[in-house]
Amino acid sequence: MSAHQVGLRWLRLLDKHAELILSAYHAPQGHLTETADNTDVIAELIANRIAFRQDDGDGVRLTSSLRKAMDYALRTQKLYVVDAHISEHLNEITRLGIAYKEGRRASGADATLILSELEDMVYSLCENLKESSRQIWRHIETKFSGVTTLDMKLRLNQLTLTRAENICKAIELISLENLYDISGSNPDLRRLFNIQLAGALDYAFRDMSDAFVRLNKILFDLREMQERTRLVQRFMRHYRRNPSYVPQAYDEAAYIPPLFRLNAPLTVGGYAPVLTSRHELALEALIAGLRSEPRVAEVVEIEPIVASESFSSPEVYYESVLRKSIRNLFTHALTQNMPVSGLHAYNAETLEETPAVWLYGILAEYNALSVSDRTHFQLIFEGEYDAEFNGNFKASDIIVCPN
Amino acid sequence: MSVVDSPELFARIIERLLGNVFICAHSDEEAYKYLEVSSFAKAVDDYVRRMGRTLVNTRDRQAYYLAFIDVDTSERRAVIKQQFREVINQLEPLVRLLELVQSARHDDLPITPGALLRQGELLSRIENTPALKEDIALLVRGDFFKSSKTATRDQLSHVLDRLCTHGYLRRNTATGSDYTALGRWSYLYEVMEFIATHENLDDPSTEPQQENLL
C-alpha cells in the first residue's frame, strides 16, 4: 500500500470513529471510554497511532499530537502546558543543517531528503512559536475566561507568565550567528535560517515580551481582586463575631485622615436634592405635613352688561388737524393732478408735529387707503443710500404723485 | 476619544464634583478622560482649592472625588462628621452586599469598577440558594436597603436601584436588567482597607494557631 493510500485510510478511520474521538477530546486529558462494544475500535485506534494505552494502566487516551491538531482546528482554549521545545528543535535543525551541507558534497539525493526534513522542522518550529503566541494572547485577550474562579485565573496567569518567560529565555540563548555560519552562502539554508527562522524567532521574542508585560498587568489586577475578596471576608468574619461592631470615630481624631474628609454636596441647581440621604428625614417630615384640602370655591359677583337700544346722544367723530392736513394733501394732488412734496406741504401748514411725524402720517394715510383708492396715487421717496451700509435708504421727503 | 478642554466640560465637571459625585470611566467617560490629563486635573484642583477642597484620585485611579484640604472651622468639621457618619452607616450593609453578590455570581469575582452585574443571573442563584435568600431578606430589613418587599425578585430589584441612587451602580439601559459597577466601589474598598489595617480586623496572622497535644 502506498504512503498516499495509507494516509487516506488513516483519515477515513478518523471520520469513521469521529463521534468516539470527539467525545474523548472533550473528556479530561483525552480519555477514551472503554466498553465491551468498542474494544475492537479502540484496538484499531491504538494500532493506527490515534490513541495509546498508558503504561500506568490509566486507560486509553488520544495522542497529544492529535489533540493539539484539534485544539488548533477548533480554536479551543485548554489548560495544557504551552511548550515550544525550542532548544531541542534548534539542536535538531542545526544537526540537519550540517548534515545537509555534508550531503551536498557527497550525494545529491541524500541532500534533497535532508533538506525536506529540515524544511519540515523549521516550518514546525515557526508554527509552534506562532501557535504558542496565539494561545498566550488568547488567554490575555479573554482574561482567562476559560476558567471561572479567581484562584484558577491566578494559577493559569502565573503558568502562562512562566511559559512566556521561558520562551523568551530560550530564544535569547539561541545563537543566530552559529546558524548563519552553517548556512554560509547556500541559498536553501540562507532562506531557511537567515530569513524564515530568524524572522520567526525575532517576532516571537518581541511578541512574548509584550505578552509578558500584559500578563503581569493582569496578574496585578487579579491579585488586587483577590485582596478585595479577602478584605470582604475579614469584615464578614468580624461582623459575625462582633454583631455590634462599629469602626472607630476617625472623624473625632485630632488629625482626620484625608480618606474621611469627603466633600459635602453643594446644591448648584435650584432644586431640592432629593437624592441626598441626609435630607431624607426632612423631606419625609415635609411630605407627612402636607394634607389635601378642598379648594374653597371663589364667589364671583357677576354684573350683567347693560345693553339697551336707546341712544341718548350720537357719538361725534372728531378728525385731528394732522389727519385733516394729510388728507388735504392727497386731495390737492389728485385735484391739481400734479406731484406734491410732503415737506413743502408741511412747511405750508402750521402744525405742532415734527416733519418726521408728518411724513410717517402720509405713509400711514396711503397704507390706510383701500386697494382701489391706492391705484390713484403713487409715492416717490427722495433721499440717499447710506455711505457705509448701502442697503439702507434714508428718505428725506415723500412725493405724492397722482396716477 | 481625544479630550478637548472646553469651558462647558470644565463647568460640568466642577458641578458634579461639588455635588459629591464620584467621576469614573463608567459613569462619565468624557469627564474621566479629561481628569486623566494632568494639566486639566491641575486646573480643576486649582479651582476647587479656592473653596478649601482638593481633587483626589482613588489609589487604583478608578475614580475622582473632592475632599476638604483642612478641617479648620467648626462648620467644616461638622460637615465632615456628617459625611463620615454616612460612610460608616453604609459600611456594614455594603459589605454584606459584596459577600452576597460574590457568592451569587458565577465567576466568584468581587464587585470592581466596570464589573457587569446581571440581575437575572443573580436572581437565579439567590432564589436557588436558601442561604442567599435569607441574606438578601436580612439586607432589606436594615436601614440602608430598607424595604417592605417580601419577594426575592423585588428585594433584589430594590437593592440594585438603591445602589444606583447612591452612585455605586449604573443601569446600562433605561429598562434593562444589566448594571455596571462604578468607581465609588474603589473608595469603599480603600475605606475598608484603612479600617481593617488600623483596627487589625480579624487578621489571619493574629489568629490563634492550634498546637500539638503532646
Coordinates of C-alpha atoms in Angstrom, one line a residue:
Chain A
M1 CA 0.0 0.0 0.0
S2 CA 1.5 3.4 -1.0
A3 CA 2.0 6.2 1.5
H4 CA -0.8 8.1 -0.1
Q5 CA -3.2 5.2 0.4
V6 CA -2.0 4.8 4.0
G7 CA -2.8 8.4 4.6
L8 CA -6.3 8.2 3.1
R9 CA -7.0 5.1 5.1
W10 CA -5.9 6.9 8.3
L11 CA -8.1 9.9 7.5
R12 CA -11.1 7.7 6.8
L13 CA -10.5 6.0 10.1
L14 CA -10.8 9.4 11.9
D15 CA -14.1 10.0 10.0
K16 CA -15.4 6.5 10.8
H17 CA -14.9 6.9 14.6
A18 CA -15.4 10.7 14.7
E19 CA -18.0 10.5 17.5
L20 CA -15.8 8.5 19.8
I21 CA -12.7 10.6 19.0
L22 CA -14.6 13.9 19.7
S23 CA -16.1 12.5 23.0
A24 CA -12.5 11.6 24.0
Y25 CA -11.2 15.0 23.0
H26 CA -13.7 16.7 25.3
A27 CA -13.1 14.3 28.1
P28 CA -10.4 15.2 30.7
Q29 CA -6.9 14.5 29.2
G30 CA -8.4 12.9 26.1
H31 CA -9.5 9.7 27.8
L32 CA -11.5 7.2 25.7
T33 CA -14.3 5.3 27.5
E34 CA -13.7 1.6 27.1
T35 CA -16.8 -0.6 26.9
A36 CA -17.5 -4.2 25.8
D37 CA -18.8 -2.9 22.4
N38 CA -15.8 -0.7 21.4
T39 CA -12.9 -3.0 22.3
D40 CA -12.1 -3.6 18.6
V41 CA -12.5 0.0 17.7
I42 CA -10.1 1.1 20.4
A43 CA -7.6 -1.5 19.3
E44 CA -7.8 -0.2 15.8
L45 CA -7.2 3.4 17.0
I46 CA -4.2 2.3 19.0
A47 CA -2.8 0.4 16.1
N48 CA -3.1 3.5 13.9
R49 CA -1.5 5.8 16.5
I50 CA -4.6 7.8 17.0
A51 CA -4.8 6.7 20.6
F52 CA -2.4 4.9 23.1
R53 CA -2.7 2.9 26.2
Q54 CA -0.9 4.4 29.1
D55 CA 1.9 2.4 30.8
D56 CA 0.5 3.1 34.3
G57 CA -2.8 1.3 33.3
D58 CA -4.8 4.5 33.5
G59 CA -6.8 3.7 30.4
V60 CA -6.6 4.8 26.8
R61 CA -6.0 8.4 25.6
L62 CA -5.9 10.3 22.4
T63 CA -2.3 11.1 21.3
S64 CA -1.2 14.6 22.2
S65 CA -0.4 15.4 18.6
L66 CA -4.0 14.7 17.5
R67 CA -5.4 16.7 20.5
K68 CA -3.1 19.6 19.6
A69 CA -4.2 19.5 16.0
M70 CA -7.9 19.5 17.1
D71 CA -7.2 22.4 19.5
Y72 CA -5.7 24.4 16.7
A73 CA -8.5 23.5 14.3
L74 CA -11.3 24.0 16.8
R75 CA -9.6 27.1 18.4
T76 CA -10.2 25.6 21.8
Q77 CA -8.7 27.1 25.0
K78 CA -7.2 24.5 27.1
L79 CA -5.2 24.4 30.2
Y80 CA -2.4 22.2 29.0
V81 CA 1.1 23.4 29.0
V82 CA 2.4 25.6 26.2
D83 CA 5.7 24.1 25.4
A84 CA 7.7 25.0 22.3
H85 CA 10.7 22.7 22.9
I86 CA 12.6 25.5 21.2
S87 CA 16.1 24.4 22.2
E88 CA 15.5 20.8 21.2
H89 CA 14.1 21.9 17.8
L90 CA 17.1 24.2 17.3
N91 CA 19.6 21.4 18.1
E92 CA 17.9 19.2 15.6
I93 CA 17.8 21.9 13.0
T94 CA 21.5 22.7 13.5
R95 CA 22.3 19.0 13.1
L96 CA 20.2 18.7 9.9
G97 CA 21.8 21.9 8.5
I98 CA 25.3 20.5 8.9
A99 CA 24.1 17.1 7.6
Y100 CA 22.6 18.8 4.5
K101 CA 25.9 20.6 3.7
E102 CA 27.8 17.4 4.0
G103 CA 25.1 15.5 2.0
R104 CA 25.5 18.0 -0.9
R105 CA 29.2 17.3 -1.0
A106 CA 28.6 13.6 -1.1
S107 CA 25.2 12.7 -2.7
G108 CA 22.6 15.0 -4.2
A109 CA 19.7 12.6 -3.4
D110 CA 20.5 12.4 0.3
A111 CA 20.8 16.2 0.5
T112 CA 17.4 16.6 -1.0
L113 CA 15.9 14.2 1.6
I114 CA 17.6 16.0 4.4
L115 CA 16.6 19.4 3.1
S116 CA 12.9 18.2 3.0
E117 CA 13.2 17.1 6.6
L118 CA 14.9 20.3 7.6
E119 CA 12.2 22.4 5.9
D120 CA 9.6 20.5 7.9
M121 CA 11.5 21.0 11.1
V122 CA 11.9 24.8 10.5
Y123 CA 8.3 25.1 9.5
S124 CA 7.2 23.1 12.5
L125 CA 9.2 25.3 14.9
C126 CA 7.9 28.5 13.3
E127 CA 4.3 27.2 13.5
N128 CA 4.9 26.0 17.1
L129 CA 6.1 29.5 18.1
K130 CA 3.2 31.1 16.3
E131 CA 0.7 28.8 18.0
S132 CA 2.3 29.3 21.4
S133 CA 2.0 33.0 20.9
R134 CA -1.6 32.7 19.7
Q135 CA -2.6 30.7 22.7
I136 CA -1.0 33.0 25.1
W137 CA -2.6 36.1 23.6
R138 CA -6.0 34.3 23.5
H139 CA -5.7 33.9 27.3
I140 CA -4.7 37.6 27.6
E141 CA -7.5 38.9 25.4
T142 CA -10.1 36.9 27.1
K143 CA -8.6 37.5 30.6
F144 CA -8.6 33.8 31.2
S145 CA -12.4 33.5 30.7
G146 CA -11.9 29.7 30.1
V147 CA -11.8 29.3 33.8
T148 CA -14.3 30.8 36.2
T149 CA -12.9 31.1 39.7
L150 CA -10.4 33.7 40.7
D151 CA -7.9 31.1 42.0
M152 CA -7.9 29.3 38.7
K153 CA -7.4 32.5 36.8
L154 CA -4.4 33.4 39.0
R155 CA -2.9 30.0 38.6
L156 CA -3.4 30.0 34.8
N157 CA -2.0 33.5 34.6
Q158 CA 1.1 32.5 36.5
L159 CA 1.5 29.4 34.4
T160 CA 1.2 31.5 31.2
L161 CA 3.6 34.1 32.5
T162 CA 6.2 31.3 33.2
R163 CA 5.7 30.0 29.7
A164 CA 6.1 33.4 28.1
E165 CA 9.2 34.0 30.1
N166 CA 10.7 30.5 29.2
I167 CA 10.1 31.1 25.5
C168 CA 11.9 34.5 25.7
K169 CA 14.8 32.9 27.6
A170 CA 15.0 30.0 25.2
I171 CA 15.1 32.4 22.2
E172 CA 17.7 34.6 23.9
L173 CA 20.0 31.6 24.3
I174 CA 19.9 30.8 20.5
S175 CA 23.0 31.8 18.7
L176 CA 21.8 33.1 15.3
E177 CA 25.5 33.7 14.3
N178 CA 26.0 29.9 14.5
L179 CA 23.1 29.3 12.2
Y180 CA 24.4 32.0 9.8
D181 CA 27.8 30.3 9.8
I182 CA 26.2 27.0 9.0
S183 CA 24.1 28.5 6.2
G184 CA 27.1 30.2 4.7
S185 CA 26.4 31.0 1.0
N186 CA 24.0 28.1 0.5
P187 CA 20.7 29.7 -0.8
D188 CA 18.4 27.0 0.6
L189 CA 19.9 27.2 4.1
R190 CA 20.0 31.0 3.9
R191 CA 16.3 31.0 3.0
L192 CA 15.5 28.8 6.0
F193 CA 17.9 30.1 8.6
N194 CA 18.6 33.7 7.8
I195 CA 15.1 34.7 6.7
Q196 CA 12.4 32.3 7.8
L197 CA 13.8 31.1 11.2
A198 CA 15.5 34.4 12.2
G199 CA 12.3 36.3 11.4
A200 CA 10.1 33.9 13.3
L201 CA 12.4 34.0 16.4
D202 CA 12.6 37.8 16.4
Y203 CA 8.8 38.2 16.1
A204 CA 8.2 35.6 18.8
F205 CA 10.7 37.3 21.2
R206 CA 9.0 40.7 20.7
D207 CA 5.6 39.2 20.9
M208 CA 6.3 37.3 24.1
S209 CA 8.0 40.3 25.7
D210 CA 4.7 42.3 25.1
A211 CA 2.7 39.4 26.4
F212 CA 4.9 39.2 29.5
V213 CA 4.0 42.9 30.3
R214 CA 0.3 42.3 29.7
L215 CA 0.3 39.2 31.8
N216 CA 2.0 41.0 34.7
K217 CA -0.7 43.7 34.5
I218 CA -3.5 41.1 34.5
L219 CA -1.7 39.3 37.4
F220 CA -1.6 42.6 39.3
D221 CA -5.4 43.1 38.7
L222 CA -6.2 39.6 39.7
R223 CA -4.2 39.9 42.9
E224 CA -6.0 43.1 43.7
M225 CA -9.3 41.3 43.3
Q226 CA -8.1 38.5 45.5
E227 CA -7.1 41.0 48.2
R228 CA -10.5 42.7 48.0
T229 CA -12.2 39.3 48.3
R230 CA -10.1 38.6 51.4
L231 CA -11.0 42.1 52.8
V232 CA -14.7 41.3 52.5
Q233 CA -14.2 38.0 54.2
R234 CA -12.3 39.7 57.0
F235 CA -15.1 42.1 57.6
M236 CA -17.8 39.5 57.5
R237 CA -15.9 37.3 59.9
H238 CA -15.6 40.3 62.2
Y239 CA -19.2 41.2 61.9
R240 CA -20.2 37.6 62.8
R241 CA -18.1 37.6 65.9
N242 CA -18.9 41.1 66.9
P243 CA -22.5 41.9 65.7
S244 CA -22.5 45.3 67.3
Y245 CA -19.1 46.4 65.9
V246 CA -18.8 50.0 64.8
P247 CA -15.5 51.4 63.4
Q248 CA -13.5 53.9 65.4
A249 CA -14.6 57.6 65.2
Y250 CA -11.8 58.8 62.9
D251 CA -13.8 62.0 62.4
E252 CA -13.2 63.0 66.1
A253 CA -9.5 62.5 65.9
A254 CA -7.2 65.4 66.1
Y255 CA -6.0 64.5 62.6
I256 CA -8.7 63.3 60.3
P257 CA -7.3 61.1 57.6
P258 CA -7.8 62.6 54.1
L259 CA -9.9 59.5 53.2
F260 CA -12.6 60.7 55.5
R261 CA -12.6 64.4 54.6
L262 CA -15.2 63.8 51.9
N263 CA -16.7 66.9 50.3
A264 CA -20.3 67.7 51.3
P265 CA -22.6 68.0 48.3
L266 CA -23.2 71.6 47.3
T267 CA -26.6 72.4 45.7
V268 CA -25.6 74.0 42.5
G269 CA -29.0 73.7 40.9
G270 CA -32.2 75.4 42.0
Y271 CA -33.9 72.2 43.1
A272 CA -34.2 70.2 46.3
P273 CA -31.6 67.5 46.5
V274 CA -34.0 64.6 46.9
L275 CA -31.3 62.0 46.3
T276 CA -29.1 63.2 49.2
S277 CA -29.7 60.7 52.0
R278 CA -29.1 63.2 54.8
H279 CA -32.2 65.2 53.7
E280 CA -34.4 62.2 53.7
L281 CA -35.8 62.7 57.1
A282 CA -36.5 66.4 56.5
L283 CA -38.2 65.6 53.2
E284 CA -40.3 62.9 54.8
A285 CA -41.4 65.3 57.5
L286 CA -42.4 67.8 54.9
I287 CA -44.4 65.3 52.9
A288 CA -46.1 64.0 56.1
G289 CA -47.1 67.5 57.0
L290 CA -48.9 68.0 53.7
R291 CA -52.6 67.3 53.6
S292 CA -55.1 67.6 50.8
E293 CA -57.7 70.3 51.4
P294 CA -60.5 71.0 49.1
R295 CA -60.2 74.4 47.4
V296 CA -62.7 77.0 48.6
A297 CA -64.8 78.0 45.6
E298 CA -64.3 81.6 44.8
V299 CA -67.6 83.6 44.9
V300 CA -67.6 86.0 42.0
E301 CA -70.4 88.5 41.7
I302 CA -71.4 88.8 38.1
E303 CA -72.8 92.1 37.0
P304 CA -74.9 92.0 33.9
I305 CA -73.9 94.2 31.0
V306 CA -76.3 97.0 30.3
A307 CA -77.3 96.7 26.7
S308 CA -80.2 98.9 25.9
E309 CA -81.1 100.1 22.4
S310 CA -81.7 103.7 23.3
F311 CA -79.0 106.0 22.1
S312 CA -79.1 109.1 24.3
S313 CA -76.7 111.0 22.2
P314 CA -74.9 110.2 19.0
E315 CA -71.1 109.8 19.1
V316 CA -69.3 112.5 17.2
Y317 CA -66.1 111.7 15.4
Y318 CA -63.5 114.4 15.5
E319 CA -60.7 114.3 12.9
S320 CA -57.4 115.6 14.1
V321 CA -55.7 118.6 12.5
L322 CA -52.8 116.4 11.4
R323 CA -55.0 113.9 9.7
K324 CA -57.1 116.6 8.0
S325 CA -54.0 118.3 6.7
I326 CA -52.6 115.0 5.3
R327 CA -56.0 114.2 3.6
N328 CA -56.0 117.7 2.1
L329 CA -52.5 116.9 0.6
F330 CA -53.8 113.8 -1.1
T331 CA -56.9 115.7 -2.3
H332 CA -54.8 118.6 -3.6
A333 CA -52.5 116.2 -5.5
L334 CA -55.5 114.5 -7.1
T335 CA -57.4 117.7 -8.0
Q336 CA -54.4 119.5 -9.3
N337 CA -53.1 116.4 -11.0
M338 CA -49.5 117.2 -10.0
P339 CA -47.0 115.7 -7.6
V340 CA -46.9 117.3 -4.2
S341 CA -43.9 117.3 -1.9
G342 CA -44.6 116.2 1.6
L343 CA -42.1 118.6 3.1
H344 CA -43.4 121.6 1.0
A345 CA -46.9 120.8 2.2
Y346 CA -45.7 120.6 5.8
N347 CA -44.0 124.0 5.6
A348 CA -47.3 125.5 4.3
E349 CA -49.1 124.2 7.3
T350 CA -48.8 125.3 10.9
L351 CA -48.5 122.0 12.8
E352 CA -47.2 121.1 16.2
E353 CA -45.9 117.7 15.0
T354 CA -42.4 117.3 13.6
P355 CA -41.7 116.8 9.9
A356 CA -40.9 113.1 10.6
V357 CA -44.3 112.6 12.2
W358 CA -45.9 114.4 9.2
L359 CA -44.1 112.1 6.7
Y360 CA -45.0 109.0 8.6
G361 CA -48.6 110.3 8.7
I362 CA -48.5 110.5 4.9
L363 CA -47.3 106.9 4.7
A364 CA -50.0 105.8 7.2
E365 CA -52.7 107.5 5.2
Y366 CA -51.5 105.9 2.0
N367 CA -51.5 102.4 3.6
A368 CA -54.9 103.0 5.1
L369 CA -56.4 103.7 1.6
S370 CA -58.4 100.9 0.1
V371 CA -56.8 99.0 -2.7
S372 CA -58.9 100.7 -5.3
D373 CA -58.2 104.2 -3.9
R374 CA -54.5 103.4 -3.7
T375 CA -54.4 102.9 -7.5
H376 CA -54.9 106.7 -7.9
F377 CA -51.7 107.5 -6.1
Q378 CA -48.0 106.7 -6.2
L379 CA -45.4 107.6 -3.5
I380 CA -41.9 108.5 -4.5
F381 CA -39.2 108.6 -1.8
E382 CA -36.4 111.2 -2.1
G383 CA -33.2 110.6 -0.2
E384 CA -29.9 108.8 -0.4
Y385 CA -28.3 105.5 0.4
D386 CA -26.1 105.3 3.5
A387 CA -22.4 105.8 2.6
E388 CA -21.3 102.7 4.6
F389 CA -24.4 100.5 4.8
N390 CA -25.5 100.9 1.3
G391 CA -28.5 98.6 1.8
N392 CA -30.1 101.4 3.9
F393 CA -32.0 104.1 2.1
K394 CA -32.6 107.3 4.1
A395 CA -35.7 109.0 2.8
S396 CA -35.8 112.8 3.4
D397 CA -39.1 113.5 1.6
I398 CA -42.2 111.8 0.2
I399 CA -43.7 113.0 -3.1
V400 CA -47.4 112.1 -3.5
C401 CA -48.0 111.7 -7.3
P402 CA -51.4 111.2 -8.8
N403 CA -51.6 108.3 -11.3
Chain B
M1 CA -11.9 59.7 22.3
S2 CA -9.5 62.7 22.3
V3 CA -10.0 65.2 25.1
V4 CA -10.6 68.9 24.3
D5 CA -10.6 71.5 27.0
S6 CA -13.8 73.4 26.9
P7 CA -15.5 75.7 29.4
E8 CA -18.7 73.7 29.3
L9 CA -16.9 70.4 30.2
F10 CA -14.9 72.1 32.9
A11 CA -18.1 73.6 34.4
R12 CA -19.9 70.3 34.2
I13 CA -17.0 68.5 36.0
I14 CA -16.8 71.2 38.7
E15 CA -20.6 71.0 39.3
R16 CA -20.5 67.2 39.5
L17 CA -17.6 67.1 41.8
L18 CA -19.1 69.7 44.1
G19 CA -22.3 67.6 44.1
N20 CA -20.2 64.8 45.7
V21 CA -20.3 62.7 42.6
F22 CA -17.5 60.2 42.0
I23 CA -16.3 60.6 38.4
C24 CA -15.2 57.4 36.8
A25 CA -14.8 56.0 33.3
H26 CA -18.1 54.1 33.6
S27 CA -20.2 57.0 34.8
D28 CA -18.8 59.8 32.7
E29 CA -16.1 58.8 30.3
E30 CA -15.5 62.2 28.9
A31 CA -15.1 63.8 32.3
Y32 CA -12.9 61.0 33.4
K33 CA -10.6 61.2 30.4
Y34 CA -10.4 65.0 31.0
L35 CA -9.2 64.5 34.5
E36 CA -6.7 61.9 33.4
V37 CA -4.8 64.7 31.6
S38 CA -2.6 66.1 34.3
S39 CA -2.7 69.8 33.2
F40 CA -6.6 69.7 33.1
A41 CA -6.7 67.9 36.5
K42 CA -4.4 70.6 38.0
A43 CA -6.7 73.3 36.6
V44 CA -9.7 71.7 38.3
D45 CA -7.7 71.3 41.5
D46 CA -6.6 74.9 41.5
Y47 CA -10.2 76.0 41.0
V48 CA -11.6 73.9 43.9
R49 CA -8.7 74.8 46.2
R50 CA -10.0 78.3 46.4
M51 CA -13.1 76.7 48.1
G52 CA -10.9 74.7 50.5
R53 CA -11.2 71.5 48.6
T54 CA -8.8 69.3 46.6
L55 CA -9.2 66.8 43.8
V56 CA -8.5 63.3 45.0
N57 CA -7.9 60.1 43.0
T58 CA -8.5 56.6 44.4
R59 CA -5.4 54.6 44.6
D60 CA -6.3 52.4 41.6
R61 CA -7.1 55.5 39.6
Q62 CA -10.6 54.4 39.0
A63 CA -12.4 57.4 40.4
Y64 CA -12.0 61.1 41.2
Y65 CA -13.8 63.0 44.0
L66 CA -13.3 66.0 46.2
A67 CA -12.1 66.2 49.8
F68 CA -11.6 69.1 52.2
I69 CA -8.0 70.3 52.5
D70 CA -8.2 71.4 56.1
V71 CA -10.6 70.9 58.9
D72 CA -10.0 74.4 60.4
T73 CA -13.5 75.6 61.1
S74 CA -16.3 74.1 63.2
E75 CA -18.7 74.2 60.3
R76 CA -16.3 72.2 58.2
R77 CA -15.7 69.7 61.0
A78 CA -19.5 69.3 61.4
V79 CA -19.9 68.6 57.7
I80 CA -17.0 66.1 57.7
K81 CA -18.6 64.4 60.7
Q82 CA -21.9 64.1 58.9
Q83 CA -20.2 62.6 55.8
F84 CA -18.2 60.2 57.9
R85 CA -21.4 59.0 59.7
E86 CA -22.9 58.3 56.3
V87 CA -19.9 56.3 55.2
I88 CA -19.9 54.2 58.4
N89 CA -23.6 53.6 58.4
Q90 CA -23.4 52.3 54.9
L91 CA -20.4 50.2 55.5
E92 CA -21.9 47.0 57.0
P93 CA -24.8 46.7 54.6
L94 CA -22.5 47.3 51.6
V95 CA -20.0 44.7 52.9
R96 CA -22.8 42.2 53.3
L97 CA -24.0 43.0 49.8
L98 CA -20.5 42.4 48.5
E99 CA -20.4 39.0 50.0
L100 CA -23.9 38.2 48.7
V101 CA -23.1 39.3 45.2
Q102 CA -19.8 37.4 45.2
S103 CA -21.5 34.2 46.2
A104 CA -24.2 34.7 43.6
R105 CA -22.0 35.5 40.6
H106 CA -20.9 32.6 38.5
D107 CA -17.3 33.9 38.3
D108 CA -16.8 34.3 42.0
L109 CA -15.2 37.7 41.4
P110 CA -15.7 40.7 43.7
I111 CA -17.5 43.8 42.5
T112 CA -15.0 46.2 41.0
P113 CA -15.4 49.3 38.8
G114 CA -16.6 48.2 35.4
A115 CA -17.9 44.8 36.5
L116 CA -21.1 43.8 34.9
L117 CA -23.9 42.6 37.1
R118 CA -26.8 40.7 35.5
Q119 CA -29.9 40.9 37.6
G120 CA -31.3 37.7 36.1
E121 CA -28.1 35.7 36.8
L122 CA -28.0 37.0 40.4
L123 CA -31.7 36.3 41.0
S124 CA -31.4 32.8 39.6
R125 CA -28.6 31.9 42.0
I126 CA -30.2 33.7 45.0
E127 CA -33.5 32.0 44.5
N128 CA -31.9 28.6 44.3
T129 CA -29.8 29.1 47.4
P130 CA -31.7 29.3 50.7
A131 CA -28.7 30.9 52.5
L132 CA -28.5 33.7 49.9
K133 CA -32.3 34.2 50.0
E134 CA -32.0 34.7 53.8
D135 CA -29.1 37.1 53.3
I136 CA -31.0 39.4 51.0
A137 CA -34.0 39.3 53.2
L138 CA -31.8 40.4 56.1
L139 CA -30.3 43.1 53.9
V140 CA -33.6 44.8 53.2
R141 CA -34.5 44.7 56.9
G142 CA -31.6 47.1 57.6
D143 CA -31.8 50.9 57.3
F144 CA -29.8 51.4 54.2
F145 CA -31.7 49.0 52.0
K146 CA -34.9 49.2 53.9
S147 CA -37.9 47.7 52.1
S148 CA -41.1 46.0 52.9
K149 CA -41.0 43.8 49.8
T150 CA -41.1 40.1 50.5
A151 CA -40.5 38.5 47.1
T152 CA -36.8 37.9 46.4
R153 CA -37.1 39.4 42.9
D154 CA -38.5 42.6 44.3
Q155 CA -35.9 42.7 47.1
L156 CA -33.0 42.3 44.6
S157 CA -34.5 45.0 42.3
H158 CA -34.9 47.4 45.2
V159 CA -31.3 46.8 46.4
L160 CA -29.9 47.4 42.9
D161 CA -32.0 50.5 42.5
R162 CA -30.7 51.8 45.8
L163 CA -27.1 51.2 44.7
C164 CA -27.9 53.2 41.5
T165 CA -29.3 56.1 43.6
H166 CA -26.2 56.2 45.8
G167 CA -23.8 56.2 42.8
Y168 CA -22.5 52.6 43.1
L169 CA -24.1 51.2 40.0
R170 CA -25.3 52.4 36.7
R171 CA -28.2 50.8 34.9
N172 CA -27.0 50.0 31.3
T173 CA -30.3 50.7 29.6
A174 CA -33.4 52.6 30.8
T175 CA -35.4 49.4 31.2
G176 CA -32.8 46.7 31.2
S177 CA -31.6 44.5 34.0
D178 CA -27.9 44.8 33.5
Y179 CA -25.8 47.1 35.7
T180 CA -22.2 48.3 35.6
A181 CA -20.4 48.9 38.8
L182 CA -19.0 52.4 39.2
G183 CA -15.8 53.9 40.6
R184 CA -17.3 54.5 44.0
W185 CA -16.6 50.9 44.9
S186 CA -12.8 51.7 44.8
Y187 CA -13.4 54.3 47.5
L188 CA -15.3 51.8 49.6
Y189 CA -12.5 49.3 49.4
E190 CA -10.0 51.9 50.4
V191 CA -12.1 52.7 53.5
M192 CA -12.4 49.0 54.3
E193 CA -8.6 48.6 53.9
F194 CA -7.9 51.5 56.1
I195 CA -10.2 50.3 58.9
A196 CA -9.0 46.7 58.6
T197 CA -5.4 47.8 58.8
H198 CA -5.8 50.2 61.7
E199 CA -8.0 48.0 63.8
N200 CA -6.3 44.7 62.9
L201 CA -9.6 43.3 61.8
D202 CA -9.5 39.5 62.1
D203 CA -6.1 39.5 60.7
P204 CA -5.3 35.8 59.9
S205 CA -1.8 36.3 61.3
T206 CA -3.2 37.1 64.7
E207 CA -5.5 34.0 64.7
P208 CA -4.5 31.6 67.5
Q209 CA -2.7 28.6 66.0
Q210 CA -3.6 25.1 67.0
E211 CA -0.6 23.4 68.6
N212 CA 0.2 19.7 69.1
L213 CA -1.3 18.0 72.1
L214 CA 2.0 16.3 73.0

